[in-house]
Short mmCIF file of C-alpha atoms in Angstrom, two decimals:
data_model
loop_
_atom_site.label_atom_id
_atom_site.label_comp_id
_atom_site.label_asym_id
_atom_site.label_seq_id
_atom_site.Cartn_x
_atom_site.Cartn_y
_atom_site.Cartn_z
CA MET A 1 102.92 -18.87 -77.55
CA LYS A 2 104.23 -22.26 -76.65
CA ARG A 3 102.74 -25.38 -78.17
CA THR A 4 102.89 -28.97 -76.87
CA TYR A 5 104.61 -31.33 -79.30
CA ARG A 6 104.47 -35.11 -79.08
CA TRP A 7 107.71 -36.65 -80.25
CA THR A 8 109.44 -39.93 -81.03
CA ALA A 9 113.15 -40.20 -81.60
CA THR A 10 115.43 -42.94 -82.85
CA VAL A 11 118.30 -43.27 -80.41
CA SER A 12 121.82 -44.36 -81.36
CA ASP A 13 125.29 -44.36 -79.83
CA GLY A 14 126.84 -43.92 -83.28
CA LYS A 15 127.55 -47.62 -83.73
CA HIS A 16 124.27 -49.34 -82.88
CA HIS A 17 120.58 -48.53 -83.04
CA ASP A 18 119.66 -48.40 -79.35
CA GLY A 19 115.89 -48.09 -79.72
CA GLU A 20 113.35 -45.31 -79.56
CA ALA A 21 112.24 -42.75 -77.03
CA ALA A 22 108.98 -40.81 -76.89
CA GLY A 23 107.44 -37.99 -74.91
CA THR A 24 106.09 -34.46 -75.01
CA VAL A 25 107.81 -31.09 -75.05
CA ARG A 26 106.56 -27.50 -74.96
CA ALA A 27 108.22 -25.16 -77.44
CA ASN A 28 107.62 -22.04 -79.57
CA SER A 29 108.63 -23.71 -82.85
CA ASP A 30 109.48 -27.01 -84.52
CA ALA A 31 113.18 -26.10 -84.49
CA GLU A 32 113.13 -25.36 -80.75
CA ALA A 33 111.23 -28.59 -80.06
CA ARG A 34 113.82 -30.65 -82.02
CA THR A 35 116.63 -28.99 -80.08
CA LEU A 36 114.92 -29.75 -76.73
CA VAL A 37 114.32 -33.38 -77.75
CA ALA A 38 117.94 -33.84 -78.86
CA ASP A 39 119.17 -32.37 -75.54
CA TRP A 40 116.82 -34.63 -73.59
CA VAL A 41 118.06 -37.75 -75.41
CA ARG A 42 121.72 -36.75 -74.78
CA GLN A 43 121.04 -36.06 -71.08
CA ASP A 44 119.03 -39.27 -70.65
CA GLY A 45 121.96 -41.21 -72.10
CA ALA A 46 124.39 -39.48 -69.78
CA ARG A 47 122.29 -40.44 -66.74
CA LYS A 48 122.58 -44.07 -67.91
CA ASN A 49 126.32 -43.77 -68.71
CA ARG A 50 125.70 -43.95 -72.44
CA THR A 51 126.58 -41.60 -75.31
CA TRP A 52 123.22 -41.34 -77.04
CA HIS A 53 122.10 -39.10 -79.88
CA ALA A 54 118.76 -38.65 -81.54
CA THR A 55 119.29 -39.69 -85.15
CA HIS A 56 115.69 -39.13 -86.31
CA ILE A 57 113.05 -36.97 -84.57
CA GLU A 58 109.34 -36.96 -85.50
CA LEU A 59 107.04 -34.27 -84.15
CA SER A 60 103.26 -34.21 -84.11
#
């Protein structure tokens, strides 16, 4: 059964700390939630012509 996770992620382009992002995601496990968050951060960066990665993800 899927659970709703609240998340915050530290965002970086590999050279600079670019801030934080936050949101919610529905997933079956912590591992799946982290994967979905990392994908979202990468895709959000691509939409803004940036190469972003989630360097630290917190779930609650």
